[in-house]
PDB file of C-alpha atoms and ligand atoms in Angstrom:
ATOM      1  CA  UNK A  26       4.910 -15.043  -2.218  1.00  0.00           C
ATOM      2  CA  UNK A  27       7.690 -13.203  -4.064  1.00  0.00           C
ATOM      3  CA  UNK A  28       8.289  -9.497  -3.426  1.00  0.00           C
ATOM      4  CA  UNK A  29      10.588  -7.350  -5.571  1.00  0.00           C
ATOM      5  CA  UNK A  30      11.932  -4.121  -4.095  1.00  0.00           C
ATOM      6  CA  UNK A  31      13.954  -1.789  -6.283  1.00  0.00           C
ATOM      7  CA  UNK A  32      15.296   1.705  -5.913  1.00  0.00           C
ATOM      8  CA  UNK A  33      18.346   3.958  -6.036  1.00  0.00           C
ATOM      9  CA  UNK A  34      21.320   4.006  -3.657  1.00  0.00           C
ATOM     10  CA  UNK A  35      20.516   4.626   0.013  1.00  0.00           C
ATOM     11  CA  UNK A  36      16.767   4.852  -0.608  1.00  0.00           C
ATOM     12  CA  UNK A  37      16.206   2.609   2.407  1.00  0.00           C
ATOM     13  CA  UNK A  38      15.198  -0.420   0.363  1.00  0.00           C
ATOM     14  CA  UNK A  39      17.601  -2.824   2.114  1.00  0.00           C
ATOM     15  CA  UNK A  40      16.319  -2.124   5.619  1.00  0.00           C
ATOM     16  CA  UNK A  41      12.782  -2.161   4.328  1.00  0.00           C
ATOM     17  CA  UNK A  42      13.219  -5.442   2.435  1.00  0.00           C
ATOM     18  CA  UNK A  43      14.773  -7.154   5.451  1.00  0.00           C
ATOM     19  CA  UNK A  44      11.876  -6.085   7.696  1.00  0.00           C
ATOM     20  CA  UNK A  45       9.238  -7.076   5.162  1.00  0.00           C
ATOM     21  CA  UNK A  46      10.842 -10.512   4.795  1.00  0.00           C
ATOM     22  CA  UNK A  47      10.806 -11.018   8.580  1.00  0.00           C
ATOM     23  CA  UNK A  48       7.198  -9.795   8.809  1.00  0.00           C
ATOM     24  CA  UNK A  49       5.882 -12.232   6.177  1.00  0.00           C
ATOM     25  CA  UNK A  50       8.248 -15.098   7.079  1.00  0.00           C
ATOM     26  CA  UNK A  51      10.043 -14.974   3.725  1.00  0.00           C
ATOM     27  CA  UNK A  52      13.720 -15.390   2.814  1.00  0.00           C
ATOM     28  CA  UNK A  53      15.678 -12.257   1.947  1.00  0.00           C
ATOM     29  CA  UNK A  54      18.307 -11.644  -0.713  1.00  0.00           C
ATOM     30  CA  UNK A  55      20.245  -8.394  -0.973  1.00  0.00           C
ATOM     31  CA  UNK A  56      21.168  -8.554  -4.662  1.00  0.00           C
ATOM     32  CA  UNK A  57      23.419  -5.488  -4.326  1.00  0.00           C
ATOM     33  CA  UNK A  58      25.706  -7.686  -2.223  1.00  0.00           C
ATOM     34  CA  UNK A  59      26.140  -9.995  -5.240  1.00  0.00           C
ATOM     35  CA  UNK A  60      27.498  -7.173  -7.408  1.00  0.00           C
ATOM     36  CA  UNK A  61      29.589  -5.887  -4.511  1.00  0.00           C
ATOM     37  CA  UNK A  62      31.058  -9.397  -4.117  1.00  0.00           C
ATOM     38  CA  UNK A  63      31.859  -9.653  -7.825  1.00  0.00           C
ATOM     39  CA  UNK A  64      33.751  -6.341  -7.629  1.00  0.00           C
ATOM     40  CA  UNK A  65      35.563  -7.532  -4.488  1.00  0.00           C
ATOM     41  CA  UNK A  66      36.634 -10.758  -6.217  1.00  0.00           C
ATOM     42  CA  UNK A  67      37.853  -8.955  -9.355  1.00  0.00           C
ATOM     43  CA  UNK A  68      40.042  -6.723  -7.198  1.00  0.00           C
ATOM     44  CA  UNK A  69      41.324  -9.624  -5.099  1.00  0.00           C
ATOM     45  CA  UNK A  70      42.343 -11.465  -8.259  1.00  0.00           C
ATOM     46  CA  UNK A  71      44.342  -8.375  -9.245  1.00  0.00           C
ATOM     47  CA  UNK A  72      41.920  -7.535 -12.066  1.00  0.00           C
ATOM     48  CA  UNK A  73      40.512  -4.274 -13.332  1.00  0.00           C
ATOM     49  CA  UNK A  74      36.849  -3.442 -12.633  1.00  0.00           C
ATOM     50  CA  UNK A  75      36.381  -2.177 -16.175  1.00  0.00           C
ATOM     51  CA  UNK A  76      37.528  -5.511 -17.662  1.00  0.00           C
ATOM     52  CA  UNK A  77      34.318  -7.305 -18.694  1.00  0.00           C
ATOM     53  CA  UNK A  78      36.021 -10.710 -19.049  1.00  0.00           C
ATOM     54  CA  UNK A  79      37.538 -10.539 -15.552  1.00  0.00           C
ATOM     55  CA  UNK A  80      34.206  -9.439 -14.057  1.00  0.00           C
ATOM     56  CA  UNK A  81      32.350 -12.214 -15.859  1.00  0.00           C
ATOM     57  CA  UNK A  82      34.813 -14.818 -14.580  1.00  0.00           C
ATOM     58  CA  UNK A  83      34.274 -13.521 -11.034  1.00  0.00           C
ATOM     59  CA  UNK A  84      30.484 -13.583 -11.463  1.00  0.00           C
ATOM     60  CA  UNK A  85      30.528 -17.187 -12.714  1.00  0.00           C
ATOM     61  CA  UNK A  86      32.755 -18.279  -9.821  1.00  0.00           C
ATOM     62  CA  UNK A  87      30.851 -16.340  -7.143  1.00  0.00           C
ATOM     63  CA  UNK A  88      30.597 -18.098  -3.786  1.00  0.00           C
ATOM     64  CA  UNK A  89      27.183 -17.189  -2.344  1.00  0.00           C
ATOM     65  CA  UNK A  90      28.379 -18.033   1.169  1.00  0.00           C
ATOM     66  CA  UNK A  91      30.537 -14.871   1.119  1.00  0.00           C
ATOM     67  CA  UNK A  92      27.665 -12.387   0.690  1.00  0.00           C
ATOM     68  CA  UNK A  93      27.721 -11.284   4.318  1.00  0.00           C
ATOM     69  CA  UNK A  94      31.422 -10.377   4.150  1.00  0.00           C
ATOM     70  CA  UNK A  95      31.874  -7.023   5.984  1.00  0.00           C
ATOM     71  CA  UNK A  96      34.289  -5.981   3.207  1.00  0.00           C
ATOM     72  CA  UNK A  97      31.214  -5.530   0.979  1.00  0.00           C
ATOM     73  CA  UNK A  98      30.191  -2.529   3.091  1.00  0.00           C
ATOM     74  CA  UNK A  99      33.577  -0.825   2.916  1.00  0.00           C
ATOM     75  CA  UNK A 100      34.046   2.579   1.349  1.00  0.00           C
ATOM     76  CA  UNK A 101      33.944   2.448  -2.444  1.00  0.00           C
ATOM     77  CA  UNK A 102      32.310  -1.015  -2.572  1.00  0.00           C
ATOM     78  CA  UNK A 103      28.981   0.341  -3.878  1.00  0.00           C
ATOM     79  CA  UNK A 104      30.675   2.375  -6.592  1.00  0.00           C
ATOM     80  CA  UNK A 105      32.848  -0.615  -7.579  1.00  0.00           C
ATOM     81  CA  UNK A 106      29.716  -2.797  -7.743  1.00  0.00           C
ATOM     82  CA  UNK A 107      28.054  -0.277 -10.012  1.00  0.00           C
ATOM     83  CA  UNK A 108      30.945  -0.577 -12.500  1.00  0.00           C
ATOM     84  CA  UNK A 109      30.861  -4.389 -12.851  1.00  0.00           C
ATOM     85  CA  UNK A 110      27.038  -4.299 -12.804  1.00  0.00           C
ATOM     86  CA  UNK A 111      27.099  -2.530 -16.169  1.00  0.00           C
ATOM     87  CA  UNK A 112      28.296  -5.654 -18.033  1.00  0.00           C
ATOM     88  CA  UNK A 113      25.563  -7.777 -19.639  1.00  0.00           C
ATOM     89  CA  UNK A 114      27.593 -10.993 -19.201  1.00  0.00           C
ATOM     90  CA  UNK A 115      28.011 -10.327 -15.496  1.00  0.00           C
ATOM     91  CA  UNK A 116      24.279  -9.759 -15.044  1.00  0.00           C
ATOM     92  CA  UNK A 117      23.450 -12.833 -17.112  1.00  0.00           C
ATOM     93  CA  UNK A 118      25.753 -15.020 -15.027  1.00  0.00           C
ATOM     94  CA  UNK A 119      23.927 -13.984 -11.840  1.00  0.00           C
ATOM     95  CA  UNK A 120      20.342 -14.407 -13.045  1.00  0.00           C
ATOM     96  CA  UNK A 121      19.840 -18.117 -12.333  1.00  0.00           C
ATOM     97  CA  UNK A 122      21.078 -17.804  -8.773  1.00  0.00           C
ATOM     98  CA  UNK A 123      18.665 -14.942  -8.038  1.00  0.00           C
ATOM     99  CA  UNK A 124      15.687 -16.675  -9.658  1.00  0.00           C
ATOM    100  CA  UNK A 125      16.372 -19.994  -7.936  1.00  0.00           C
ATOM    101  CA  UNK A 126      16.613 -18.183  -4.594  1.00  0.00           C
ATOM    102  CA  UNK A 127      13.237 -16.504  -5.142  1.00  0.00           C
ATOM    103  CA  UNK A 128      11.509 -19.712  -6.203  1.00  0.00           C
ATOM    104  CA  UNK A 129      12.480 -21.707  -3.138  1.00  0.00           C
ATOM    105  CA  UNK A 130       9.806 -22.150  -0.443  1.00  0.00           C
ATOM    106  CA  UNK A 131       8.481 -20.217   1.417  1.00  0.00           C
ATOM    107  CA  UNK A 132       9.119 -17.395  -1.092  1.00  0.00           C
ATOM    108  CA  UNK A 133      11.361 -14.389  -0.832  1.00  0.00           C
ATOM    109  CA  UNK A 134      11.966 -10.675  -0.835  1.00  0.00           C
ATOM    110  CA  UNK A 135      14.742  -9.540  -3.188  1.00  0.00           C
ATOM    111  CA  UNK A 136      16.003  -5.984  -3.313  1.00  0.00           C
ATOM    112  CA  UNK A 137      18.070  -4.360  -6.039  1.00  0.00           C
ATOM    113  CA  UNK A 138      17.756  -2.297  -9.190  1.00  0.00           C
ATOM    114  CA  UNK A 139      16.210  -4.632 -11.769  1.00  0.00           C
ATOM    115  CA  UNK A 140      14.304  -7.195  -9.707  1.00  0.00           C
ATOM    116  CA  UNK A 141      10.828  -6.121 -10.855  1.00  0.00           C
ATOM    117  CA  UNK A 142      11.882  -5.414 -14.437  1.00  0.00           C
ATOM    118  CA  UNK A 143      14.324  -8.238 -15.325  1.00  0.00           C
ATOM    119  CA  UNK A 144      15.012 -10.782 -12.589  1.00  0.00           C
ATOM    120  CA  UNK A 145      11.441 -11.452 -11.423  1.00  0.00           C
ATOM    121  CA  UNK A 146       8.968  -9.798 -13.795  1.00  0.00           C
ATOM    122  CA  UNK A 147       6.254 -12.104 -12.398  1.00  0.00           C
ATOM    123  CA  UNK A 148       6.782 -11.125  -8.736  1.00  0.00           C
ATOM    124  CA  UNK A 149       3.534 -10.973  -6.740  1.00  0.00           C
ATOM    125  CA  UNK A 150       4.342  -7.497  -5.453  1.00  0.00           C
ATOM    126  CA  UNK A 151       6.786  -4.911  -6.798  1.00  0.00           C
ATOM    127  CA  UNK A 152       7.743  -1.847  -4.829  1.00  0.00           C
ATOM    128  CA  UNK A 153       9.909   0.957  -6.191  1.00  0.00           C
ATOM    129  CA  UNK A 154      11.421   2.957  -3.335  1.00  0.00           C
ATOM    130  CA  UNK A 155      12.459   6.545  -3.975  1.00  0.00           C
ATOM    131  CA  UNK A 156      13.707   9.459  -1.853  1.00  0.00           C
ATOM    132  CA  UNK A 157      15.248  12.827  -2.664  1.00  0.00           C
ATOM    133  CA  UNK A 158      19.024  12.554  -3.290  1.00  0.00           C
ATOM    134  CA  UNK A 159      19.771  15.000  -0.445  1.00  0.00           C
ATOM    135  CA  UNK A 160      17.891  12.822   2.026  1.00  0.00           C
ATOM    136  CA  UNK A 161      19.555   9.651   0.768  1.00  0.00           C
ATOM    137  CA  UNK A 162      22.954  11.321   1.046  1.00  0.00           C
ATOM    138  CA  UNK A 163      22.156  12.391   4.599  1.00  0.00           C
ATOM    139  CA  UNK A 164      21.240   8.799   5.547  1.00  0.00           C
ATOM    140  CA  UNK A 165      24.354   7.333   3.942  1.00  0.00           C
ATOM    141  CA  UNK A 166      26.521  10.060   5.469  1.00  0.00           C
ATOM    142  CA  UNK A 167      25.140   9.309   8.952  1.00  0.00           C
ATOM    143  CA  UNK A 168      25.855   5.587   8.404  1.00  0.00           C
ATOM    144  CA  UNK A 169      29.443   6.237   7.307  1.00  0.00           C
ATOM    145  CA  UNK A 170      30.160   8.886   9.926  1.00  0.00           C
ATOM    146  CA  UNK A 171      28.780   6.462  12.538  1.00  0.00           C
ATOM    147  CA  UNK A 172      31.437   3.967  11.454  1.00  0.00           C
ATOM    148  CA  UNK A 173      34.064   6.661  11.899  1.00  0.00           C
ATOM    149  CA  UNK A 174      34.751   7.060   8.178  1.00  0.00           C
ATOM    150  CA  UNK A 175      36.308  10.396   7.227  1.00  0.00           C
ATOM    151  CA  UNK A 176      33.722  11.656   4.724  1.00  0.00           C
ATOM    152  CA  UNK A 177      31.817  14.872   4.148  1.00  0.00           C
ATOM    153  CA  UNK A 178      28.123  15.171   3.353  1.00  0.00           C
ATOM    154  CA  UNK A 179      28.964  16.981   0.097  1.00  0.00           C
ATOM    155  CA  UNK A 180      31.171  14.098  -1.058  1.00  0.00           C
ATOM    156  CA  UNK A 181      28.516  11.493  -0.230  1.00  0.00           C
ATOM    157  CA  UNK A 182      25.880  13.478  -2.148  1.00  0.00           C
ATOM    158  CA  UNK A 183      28.229  13.678  -5.099  1.00  0.00           C
ATOM    159  CA  UNK A 184      28.840   9.907  -5.077  1.00  0.00           C
ATOM    160  CA  UNK A 185      25.107   9.183  -4.799  1.00  0.00           C
ATOM    161  CA  UNK A 186      24.344  11.423  -7.770  1.00  0.00           C
ATOM    162  CA  UNK A 187      27.088   9.790  -9.862  1.00  0.00           C
ATOM    163  CA  UNK A 188      25.868   6.304  -8.988  1.00  0.00           C
ATOM    164  CA  UNK A 189      22.232   7.207  -9.750  1.00  0.00           C
ATOM    165  CA  UNK A 190      23.314   8.479 -13.120  1.00  0.00           C
ATOM    166  CA  UNK A 191      25.365   5.364 -13.919  1.00  0.00           C
ATOM    167  CA  UNK A 192      22.640   2.952 -12.731  1.00  0.00           C
ATOM    168  CA  UNK A 193      19.862   4.785 -14.581  1.00  0.00           C
ATOM    169  CA  UNK A 194      21.791   5.448 -17.739  1.00  0.00           C
ATOM    170  CA  UNK A 195      23.238   2.013 -18.476  1.00  0.00           C
ATOM    171  CA  UNK A 196      21.996   0.009 -21.438  1.00  0.00           C
ATOM    172  CA  UNK A 197      21.745  -3.240 -19.490  1.00  0.00           C
ATOM    173  CA  UNK A 198      18.918  -3.561 -16.907  1.00  0.00           C
ATOM    174  CA  UNK A 199      18.904   0.129 -15.939  1.00  0.00           C
ATOM    175  CA  UNK A 200      17.409   1.274 -12.659  1.00  0.00           C
ATOM    176  CA  UNK A 201      13.762   2.004 -13.359  1.00  0.00           C
ATOM    177  CA  UNK A 202      10.349   1.216 -11.953  1.00  0.00           C
ATOM    178  CA  UNK A 203       8.464  -1.674 -13.553  1.00  0.00           C
ATOM    179  CA  UNK A 204       5.186  -0.567 -15.149  1.00  0.00           C
ATOM    180  CA  UNK A 205       3.269  -2.417 -12.430  1.00  0.00           C
ATOM    181  CA  UNK A 206       5.450  -1.326  -9.487  1.00  0.00           C
ATOM    182  CA  UNK A 207       3.960   0.468  -6.486  1.00  0.00           C
ATOM    183  CA  UNK A 208       5.827   3.670  -5.711  1.00  0.00           C
ATOM    184  CA  UNK A 209       6.989   4.350  -2.158  1.00  0.00           C
ATOM    185  CA  UNK A 210       8.570   7.735  -1.446  1.00  0.00           C
ATOM    186  CA  UNK A 211      10.521   7.596   1.830  1.00  0.00           C
ATOM    187  CA  UNK A 212      11.789  11.204   1.693  1.00  0.00           C
ATOM    188  CA  UNK A 213       9.679  12.159   4.705  1.00  0.00           C
ATOM    189  CA  UNK A 214       9.374   8.704   6.310  1.00  0.00           C
ATOM    190  CA  UNK A 215      11.567   7.144   8.963  1.00  0.00           C
ATOM    191  CA  UNK A 216      12.207   3.381   8.926  1.00  0.00           C
ATOM    192  CA  UNK A 217       9.106   2.532  10.946  1.00  0.00           C
ATOM    193  CA  UNK A 218       6.792   4.723   8.857  1.00  0.00           C
ATOM    194  CA  UNK A 219       8.283   3.370   5.612  1.00  0.00           C
ATOM    195  CA  UNK A 220       7.754  -0.191   6.835  1.00  0.00           C
ATOM    196  CA  UNK A 221       4.114   0.493   7.723  1.00  0.00           C
ATOM    197  CA  UNK A 222       3.513   2.172   4.361  1.00  0.00           C
ATOM    198  CA  UNK A 223       5.066  -0.813   2.564  1.00  0.00           C
ATOM    199  CA  UNK A 224       2.954  -3.335   4.487  1.00  0.00           C
ATOM    200  CA  UNK A 225      -0.165  -1.301   3.611  1.00  0.00           C
ATOM    201  CA  UNK A 226       0.789  -1.384  -0.087  1.00  0.00           C
ATOM    202  CA  UNK A 227       1.473  -5.136   0.023  1.00  0.00           C
ATOM    203  CA  UNK A 228      -1.769  -5.929   1.873  1.00  0.00           C
ATOM    204  CA  UNK A 229      -3.786  -3.970  -0.653  1.00  0.00           C
ATOM    205  CA  UNK A 230      -2.020  -5.672  -3.554  1.00  0.00           C
ATOM    206  CA  UNK A 231      -2.432  -9.229  -2.296  1.00  0.00           C
ATOM    207  CA  UNK A 232      -5.969  -8.509  -1.073  1.00  0.00           C
ATOM    208  CA  UNK A 233      -5.573  -9.163   2.637  1.00  0.00           C
TER     209      UNK A 233
HETATM  210  O1  LIG B 313      23.005  -0.181  -0.716  1.00  0.00           O
HETATM  211  P1  LIG B 313      23.103   0.644  -1.960  1.00  0.00           P
HETATM  212  O2  LIG B 313      21.778   1.081  -2.461  1.00  0.00           O
HETATM  213  O3  LIG B 313      24.108   1.750  -1.857  1.00  0.00           O
HETATM  214  O4  LIG B 313      23.749  -0.278  -3.089  1.00  0.00           O
HETATM  215  P2  LIG B 313      23.453  -1.802  -3.452  1.00  0.00           P
HETATM  216  O5  LIG B 313      21.995  -2.058  -3.490  1.00  0.00           O
HETATM  217  O6  LIG B 313      24.296  -2.674  -2.582  1.00  0.00           O
HETATM  218  O7  LIG B 313      24.006  -1.892  -4.972  1.00  0.00           O
HETATM  219  C1  LIG B 313      25.332  -1.589  -5.329  1.00  0.00           C
HETATM  220  C2  LIG B 313      25.380  -1.436  -6.846  1.00  0.00           C
HETATM  221  O8  LIG B 313      25.125  -2.729  -7.445  1.00  0.00           O
HETATM  222  C3  LIG B 313      24.332  -0.517  -7.458  1.00  0.00           C
HETATM  223  O9  LIG B 313      24.748   0.827  -7.548  1.00  0.00           O
HETATM  224  C4  LIG B 313      24.067  -1.147  -8.839  1.00  0.00           C
HETATM  225  O10 LIG B 313      24.935  -0.642  -9.813  1.00  0.00           O
HETATM  226  C5  LIG B 313      24.370  -2.612  -8.642  1.00  0.00           C
HETATM  227  N1  LIG B 313      23.156  -3.425  -8.583  1.00  0.00           N
HETATM  228  C6  LIG B 313      22.555  -3.789  -9.765  1.00  0.00           C
HETATM  229  O11 LIG B 313      23.006  -3.393 -10.834  1.00  0.00           O
HETATM  230  N2  LIG B 313      21.467  -4.605  -9.771  1.00  0.00           N
HETATM  231  C7  LIG B 313      20.935  -5.053  -8.630  1.00  0.00           C
HETATM  232  N3  LIG B 313      19.886  -5.865  -8.675  1.00  0.00           N
HETATM  233  C8  LIG B 313      21.507  -4.668  -7.391  1.00  0.00           C
HETATM  234  C9  LIG B 313      22.625  -3.826  -7.391  1.00  0.00           C
END
């Protein structure tokens, strides 16, 4: 079984995808980490994030064993990822890896922005996770404040809005729900309730 989970920044899709993968005994790939890693590698090579050629080189040379690098969670990493993710060549260079991961037994859950629309249009189940920007900002703010990062809620909300706009507005694989995606609004759901709602959607879809 292959499950695609897409949604905007801090919608809770990562936590949800990880739990769904564990529940169904599937592998899990956080595709956001791939774009974060490309941005990290561009910067480490002394390159500029807006340089498509440098970003494409980094994407082609990406070492998948570095995707759990804590540096990918550092401040600014999501925004940096969103810049390199706008280049068609970068996205193209990362497609095979994502598809091969999904196809391997026993199946997988992938989360990102374009999994249901571009990477795995034939996924068995597609879930599009949404939540109000204010709630997403509150969750991300709590995460960052918990790590002792000096941020304000207002700043986090601002960054989330900017990233939403960039991810939705880009020409290449923009953030949007696939026509056959199931919508899951987590605005008023905690992690447990969101997980239960997702399992209910999946069970209905696969007829169990
Ligand atoms: O965890 P969060 O939702 O903040 O971000 P993420 O899922 O790690 O993604 C970081 C950035 O990578 C996003 O803002 C997108 O621009 C980009 N991305 C993408 O373009 N396509 C994907 N499949 C996954 C992430």
